[in-house]
C-alpha cells in the first residue's frame, strides 16, 4: 500500500465515525478532535504534546511531554453522562444496522410497491440517526429533537405505505398524518411524537428551559446536557425502526426478533431482546447522573 492510499481510507465515513464519539484536545490557539477510548491514550498523549508544542513554538514533541508532564484531564459528571448517552446511541446504531443486514431477497418474489417504498425510506435513515445524535452530543436540544421528529415521521410513512400496491395511493400518503396510524400499532410512537413536536415548536412557555438570569444579566443557553432525555429518544426511535422494518419486510427478514407471526397476522413481540438493551443503557445514564 502506498502512502497516498494509506492516508485516504474512506475519509467521509471515518469523519462521521469520529464525530460520533470524540474527545477535544486544545489550547487557546489550537483545537483537535480525537477518537475517544482508553485504548487510544498513547495517541491522545502524542496529540496533546503536539498541540502544546505548536502553541508554544517548541520544535520537539518529546520535549513538550517531558516539560509539561501529565496532560490527562479530570472527567466531570457531565462528561460521564455524555459518555453513557454515546454508548446508548452506539447500541441504537448497531441495532438499526443489524436489522438492515437481515434483509434476504435472493430467490424470493419481487416486493410490492409499498414494501419496496418502505424499504427505501427506512434504509436511508442511518444518516438521519447520525445527525440527531451529533446534535444531541453537542447539547443542541431543540435541533436534535427536530431531526428525531423527521426520523419518526419517516418511520410512520413506511408503516403507512408498506401495505399498498398502488402508486397513486402511495403518492397520496400525508407524512404527518401517518403518526396516528403508527401509534395504533406501537403506542409509544404517539407519546414520542407529541413530546418531539412540543420541543420542536418552541413557544413562550419553553423559554425558561434555555434562559437564565445571572449577575443581573440574561443568559441564553445554546447547549443543554439533557443526556437522559436524548438517550431515551434515540433508543425509542431505534426500537420503532426495528418494529416497522421487520413488519414491512417480514417476508424478506431472516430470523425476525421484534415481530412474530400469529394467526391474526404479525404482532409485536413483548419480549423482544432490544427492550433489555434499552433498559440497560437507560439505567447506565441514570447511574452516571447520580454519581
CSV table of C-alpha atoms in Angstrom, one decimal:
chain,number,residue,atom,x,y,z
A,1,UNK,CA,0.0,0.0,0.0
A,2,UNK,CA,1.5,3.4,-1.0
A,3,UNK,CA,1.4,6.4,1.3
A,4,UNK,CA,-1.4,8.1,-0.6
A,5,UNK,CA,-3.8,5.2,-0.4
A,6,UNK,CA,-2.9,4.7,3.3
A,7,UNK,CA,-3.9,8.3,4.1
A,8,UNK,CA,-7.2,8.2,2.1
A,9,UNK,CA,-9.2,5.3,3.5
A,10,UNK,CA,-12.8,6.3,3.1
A,11,UNK,CA,-12.3,9.6,4.8
A,12,UNK,CA,-16.0,10.6,4.7
A,13,UNK,CA,-17.1,7.5,6.7
A,14,UNK,CA,-14.2,7.8,9.1
A,15,UNK,CA,-15.0,11.5,9.7
A,16,UNK,CA,-18.6,10.6,10.6
A,17,UNK,CA,-17.4,7.9,12.9
A,18,UNK,CA,-15.0,10.3,14.6
A,19,UNK,CA,-17.9,12.8,15.1
A,20,UNK,CA,-20.0,10.1,16.8
A,21,UNK,CA,-17.6,9.9,19.8
A,22,UNK,CA,-14.7,12.2,20.3
A,23,UNK,CA,-12.6,14.0,22.8
A,24,UNK,CA,-11.4,17.5,22.4
A,25,UNK,CA,-7.7,18.4,22.9
A,26,UNK,CA,-6.9,22.1,22.7
A,27,UNK,CA,-5.2,25.3,23.8
A,28,UNK,CA,-6.1,28.9,23.3
A,29,UNK,CA,-4.7,28.7,19.7
A,30,UNK,CA,-5.3,25.1,18.5
A,31,UNK,CA,-8.1,22.6,18.8
A,32,UNK,CA,-8.0,18.9,17.8
A,33,UNK,CA,-10.8,16.2,17.8
A,34,UNK,CA,-9.6,12.7,18.5
A,35,UNK,CA,-11.4,9.4,18.9
A,36,UNK,CA,-12.4,8.6,22.5
A,37,UNK,CA,-11.2,5.4,24.1
A,38,UNK,CA,-8.9,4.4,26.9
A,39,UNK,CA,-7.0,2.2,24.4
A,40,UNK,CA,-6.1,5.4,22.5
A,41,UNK,CA,-4.3,7.1,25.4
A,42,UNK,CA,-1.0,6.9,23.7
A,43,UNK,CA,-2.4,8.7,20.7
A,44,UNK,CA,-4.0,11.3,23.0
A,45,UNK,CA,-0.7,11.9,24.7
A,46,UNK,CA,1.1,12.5,21.4
A,47,UNK,CA,-1.7,14.8,20.1
A,48,UNK,CA,-1.7,16.8,23.4
A,49,UNK,CA,2.1,17.2,23.2
A,50,UNK,CA,1.9,18.3,19.5
A,51,UNK,CA,-0.8,20.9,20.3
A,52,UNK,CA,1.2,22.3,23.2
A,53,UNK,CA,4.4,22.3,21.1
A,54,UNK,CA,2.7,24.1,18.3
A,55,UNK,CA,1.1,26.6,20.7
A,56,UNK,CA,4.4,27.4,22.4
A,57,UNK,CA,6.6,27.2,19.3
A,58,UNK,CA,8.5,24.2,20.5
A,59,UNK,CA,10.5,22.1,18.0
A,60,UNK,CA,10.2,18.8,19.9
A,61,UNK,CA,7.1,16.9,20.9
A,62,UNK,CA,9.2,14.7,23.2
A,63,UNK,CA,10.4,17.9,25.0
A,64,UNK,CA,6.8,19.0,25.4
A,65,UNK,CA,6.0,15.7,27.0
A,66,UNK,CA,9.0,15.9,29.4
A,67,UNK,CA,8.5,19.6,30.2
A,68,UNK,CA,4.8,19.7,30.8
A,69,UNK,CA,4.2,16.2,32.1
A,70,UNK,CA,0.8,14.5,32.5
A,71,UNK,CA,-1.7,16.1,30.2
A,72,UNK,CA,-4.7,14.0,31.3
A,73,UNK,CA,-7.8,15.9,32.4
A,74,UNK,CA,-10.3,15.0,35.1
A,75,UNK,CA,-13.6,13.8,33.8
A,76,UNK,CA,-16.6,15.8,35.0
A,77,UNK,CA,-20.1,14.4,35.9
A,78,UNK,CA,-21.5,15.9,32.7
A,79,UNK,CA,-18.8,14.0,30.7
A,80,UNK,CA,-19.8,10.7,32.4
A,81,UNK,CA,-23.4,11.3,31.4
A,82,UNK,CA,-22.4,12.2,27.9
A,83,UNK,CA,-20.3,9.1,27.5
A,84,UNK,CA,-23.2,7.0,28.8
A,85,UNK,CA,-25.5,8.6,26.3
A,86,UNK,CA,-23.0,8.0,23.5
A,87,UNK,CA,-22.9,4.3,24.5
A,88,UNK,CA,-26.8,4.3,24.2
A,89,UNK,CA,-26.5,5.8,20.7
A,90,UNK,CA,-23.9,3.2,19.7
A,91,UNK,CA,-26.3,0.5,20.8
A,92,UNK,CA,-29.1,2.0,18.8
A,93,UNK,CA,-26.9,2.4,15.7
A,94,UNK,CA,-25.8,-1.2,16.0
A,95,UNK,CA,-29.3,-2.4,16.3
A,96,UNK,CA,-30.5,-0.5,13.2
A,97,UNK,CA,-27.6,-1.8,11.2
A,98,UNK,CA,-28.2,-5.3,12.3
A,99,UNK,CA,-31.8,-5.1,11.4
A,100,UNK,CA,-30.9,-3.8,7.9
A,101,UNK,CA,-28.5,-6.7,7.4
A,102,UNK,CA,-31.2,-9.2,8.0
A,103,UNK,CA,-32.8,-8.5,4.6
A,104,UNK,CA,-32.6,-11.5,2.4
A,105,UNK,CA,-34.4,-11.2,-1.0
A,106,UNK,CA,-32.5,-13.6,-3.2
A,107,UNK,CA,-34.8,-16.2,-4.8
A,108,UNK,CA,-37.9,-14.6,-3.4
A,109,UNK,CA,-40.8,-12.9,-5.3
A,110,UNK,CA,-40.5,-9.2,-6.1
A,111,UNK,CA,-41.8,-7.0,-3.3
A,112,UNK,CA,-45.0,-4.9,-3.7
A,113,UNK,CA,-44.6,-1.2,-4.4
A,114,UNK,CA,-45.5,-0.4,-0.8
A,115,UNK,CA,-42.9,-2.9,0.7
A,116,UNK,CA,-40.3,-1.6,-1.7
A,117,UNK,CA,-41.1,2.0,-0.9
A,118,UNK,CA,-41.0,1.4,2.8
A,119,UNK,CA,-37.6,-0.3,2.5
A,120,UNK,CA,-36.1,2.7,0.6
A,121,UNK,CA,-37.3,5.2,3.2
A,122,UNK,CA,-36.1,3.1,6.1
A,123,UNK,CA,-32.7,2.2,4.5
A,124,UNK,CA,-31.8,5.9,4.2
A,125,UNK,CA,-32.4,6.6,7.9
A,126,UNK,CA,-29.0,5.7,9.4
A,127,UNK,CA,-27.5,9.1,8.3
A,128,UNK,CA,-30.5,10.8,10.0
A,129,UNK,CA,-29.8,8.9,13.2
A,130,UNK,CA,-26.2,10.2,13.0
A,131,UNK,CA,-27.4,13.8,12.5
A,132,UNK,CA,-29.8,13.6,15.5
A,133,UNK,CA,-27.0,12.1,17.6
A,134,UNK,CA,-24.4,14.7,16.6
A,135,UNK,CA,-26.8,17.5,17.7
A,136,UNK,CA,-27.6,15.7,20.9
A,137,UNK,CA,-23.9,15.1,21.6
A,138,UNK,CA,-23.3,18.8,21.2
A,139,UNK,CA,-26.2,19.6,23.5
A,140,UNK,CA,-28.4,21.2,20.8
A,141,UNK,CA,-31.7,20.0,22.3
A,142,UNK,CA,-34.3,21.5,20.0
A,143,UNK,CA,-32.4,21.0,16.8
A,144,UNK,CA,-31.7,17.3,17.7
A,145,UNK,CA,-35.4,16.8,18.5
A,146,UNK,CA,-36.3,18.3,15.1
A,147,UNK,CA,-34.2,15.7,13.3
A,148,UNK,CA,-35.6,13.0,15.6
A,149,UNK,CA,-39.2,14.0,14.7
A,150,UNK,CA,-38.2,13.7,11.0
A,151,UNK,CA,-36.9,10.2,11.7
A,152,UNK,CA,-40.2,9.3,13.4
A,153,UNK,CA,-42.3,10.7,10.5
A,154,UNK,CA,-40.3,8.7,8.0
A,155,UNK,CA,-40.8,5.5,10.1
A,156,UNK,CA,-44.5,6.3,10.2
A,157,UNK,CA,-44.6,6.9,6.4
A,158,UNK,CA,-43.0,3.4,5.9
A,159,UNK,CA,-45.7,1.9,8.2
A,160,UNK,CA,-48.5,3.5,6.2
A,161,UNK,CA,-47.1,2.7,2.8
A,162,UNK,CA,-46.0,-1.0,3.1
A,163,UNK,CA,-49.5,-2.5,2.7
A,164,UNK,CA,-50.2,-0.6,-0.5
A,165,UNK,CA,-49.5,-1.8,-4.0
A,166,UNK,CA,-51.0,1.1,-5.9
A,167,UNK,CA,-48.7,4.1,-6.8
A,168,UNK,CA,-51.4,6.7,-6.6
A,169,UNK,CA,-52.4,5.6,-3.1
A,170,UNK,CA,-48.8,5.8,-2.0
A,171,UNK,CA,-48.4,9.2,-3.6
A,172,UNK,CA,-51.4,10.5,-1.5
A,173,UNK,CA,-49.9,9.5,1.8
A,174,UNK,CA,-49.6,12.5,4.1
A,175,UNK,CA,-46.5,12.1,6.2
A,176,UNK,CA,-47.7,13.9,9.3
A,177,UNK,CA,-51.0,12.0,9.4
A,178,UNK,CA,-49.1,8.7,9.4
A,179,UNK,CA,-48.3,9.1,13.1
A,180,UNK,CA,-52.0,8.4,14.0
A,181,UNK,CA,-51.7,5.1,12.1
A,182,UNK,CA,-48.4,4.1,13.6
A,183,UNK,CA,-49.4,4.8,17.2
A,184,UNK,CA,-52.3,2.3,16.8
A,185,UNK,CA,-49.6,-0.3,16.1
A,186,UNK,CA,-47.0,1.0,18.6
A,187,UNK,CA,-48.5,3.4,21.1
A,188,UNK,CA,-45.0,4.7,22.1
A,189,UNK,CA,-44.9,6.4,18.7
A,190,UNK,CA,-47.7,8.7,19.7
A,191,UNK,CA,-46.2,9.7,23.0
A,192,UNK,CA,-42.8,10.3,21.4
A,193,UNK,CA,-44.3,12.4,18.6
A,194,UNK,CA,-46.2,14.6,21.0
A,195,UNK,CA,-43.0,15.2,23.0
A,196,UNK,CA,-40.8,16.0,20.0
A,197,UNK,CA,-43.4,18.3,18.5
A,198,UNK,CA,-43.7,20.2,21.8
A,199,UNK,CA,-39.9,20.7,21.8
A,200,UNK,CA,-39.6,21.5,18.1
A,201,UNK,CA,-42.2,24.2,18.2
A,202,UNK,CA,-40.7,26.4,20.9
A,203,UNK,CA,-43.3,28.6,22.4
A,204,UNK,CA,-43.1,31.2,25.1
A,205,UNK,CA,-43.7,28.7,27.9
A,206,UNK,CA,-40.4,26.9,26.7
A,207,UNK,CA,-38.2,30.0,27.1
A,208,UNK,CA,-37.4,29.2,30.8
A,209,UNK,CA,-35.7,26.0,29.6
A,210,UNK,CA,-32.9,28.0,27.9
A,211,UNK,CA,-32.9,31.3,29.6
A,212,UNK,CA,-31.1,32.1,32.8
A,213,UNK,CA,-30.7,35.3,34.9
A,214,UNK,CA,-27.1,35.6,36.3
A,215,UNK,CA,-25.3,38.6,37.7
A,216,UNK,CA,-28.1,40.9,36.6
A,217,UNK,CA,-27.8,39.7,33.0
A,218,UNK,CA,-30.0,37.5,30.8
A,219,UNK,CA,-28.1,34.4,29.7
A,220,UNK,CA,-29.3,32.3,26.7
A,221,UNK,CA,-28.2,28.6,26.9
A,222,UNK,CA,-27.0,27.4,23.5
A,223,UNK,CA,-26.5,23.8,24.7
A,224,UNK,CA,-28.3,21.7,27.3
A,225,UNK,CA,-26.8,18.5,28.7
A,226,UNK,CA,-30.1,16.6,28.9
A,227,UNK,CA,-28.5,13.3,28.1
A,228,UNK,CA,-31.1,11.2,29.9
A,229,UNK,CA,-33.7,12.7,27.5
A,230,UNK,CA,-31.5,12.3,24.4
A,231,UNK,CA,-30.8,8.7,25.2
A,232,UNK,CA,-34.5,7.8,25.7
A,233,UNK,CA,-35.4,9.4,22.4
A,234,UNK,CA,-32.7,7.7,20.3
A,235,UNK,CA,-33.4,4.3,21.8
A,236,UNK,CA,-37.1,4.5,21.3
A,237,UNK,CA,-36.6,5.6,17.7
A,238,UNK,CA,-34.3,2.6,17.1
A,239,UNK,CA,-37.0,0.3,18.6
A,240,UNK,CA,-39.7,1.8,16.4
A,241,UNK,CA,-37.4,1.4,13.4
A,242,UNK,CA,-36.9,-2.3,14.2
A,243,UNK,CA,-40.6,-2.9,14.6
A,244,UNK,CA,-41.6,-1.2,11.3
A,245,UNK,CA,-38.6,-2.7,9.4
A,246,UNK,CA,-39.5,-6.2,10.4
A,247,UNK,CA,-43.2,-5.7,9.9
A,248,UNK,CA,-42.9,-4.1,6.4
A,249,UNK,CA,-40.2,-6.5,5.2
A,250,UNK,CA,-41.4,-9.6,7.1
A,251,UNK,CA,-41.3,-11.9,4.1
A,252,UNK,CA,-37.7,-11.0,3.5
A,253,UNK,CA,-36.3,-11.0,7.0
A,254,UNK,CA,-34.1,-13.8,8.2
A,255,UNK,CA,-34.7,-14.6,11.9
A,256,UNK,CA,-37.1,-11.8,12.9
A,257,UNK,CA,-36.8,-10.8,16.6
A,258,UNK,CA,-39.1,-7.8,17.0
A,259,UNK,CA,-42.2,-9.1,15.1
A,260,UNK,CA,-43.7,-12.6,15.2
A,261,UNK,CA,-46.4,-14.2,13.1
A,262,UNK,CA,-49.7,-15.2,14.7
A,263,UNK,CA,-52.9,-16.5,13.2
A,264,UNK,CA,-54.3,-12.9,13.1
A,265,UNK,CA,-51.1,-11.6,11.5
A,266,UNK,CA,-47.8,-10.2,12.5
A,267,UNK,CA,-47.7,-8.8,16.1
A,268,UNK,CA,-45.1,-7.0,18.2
A,269,UNK,CA,-43.1,-9.3,20.5
A,270,UNK,CA,-43.4,-8.1,24.1
A,271,UNK,CA,-40.1,-9.9,24.9
A,272,UNK,CA,-38.1,-8.6,22.0
A,273,UNK,CA,-34.4,-8.6,23.0
A,274,UNK,CA,-33.8,-4.9,22.3
A,275,UNK,CA,-36.0,-3.9,25.2
A,276,UNK,CA,-33.4,-5.3,27.6
A,277,UNK,CA,-30.7,-3.3,25.8
A,278,UNK,CA,-32.7,-0.2,26.1
A,279,UNK,CA,-33.2,-0.6,29.8
A,280,UNK,CA,-29.5,-1.4,30.3
A,281,UNK,CA,-28.4,1.8,28.7
A,282,UNK,CA,-31.2,3.9,30.3
A,283,UNK,CA,-30.0,2.6,33.7
A,284,UNK,CA,-26.4,3.4,32.8
A,285,UNK,CA,-27.3,7.0,32.0
A,286,UNK,CA,-29.2,7.3,35.3
A,287,UNK,CA,-26.2,5.9,37.3
A,288,UNK,CA,-23.9,8.4,35.6
A,289,UNK,CA,-26.2,11.3,36.7
A,290,UNK,CA,-26.3,10.1,40.3
A,291,UNK,CA,-22.6,9.5,40.8
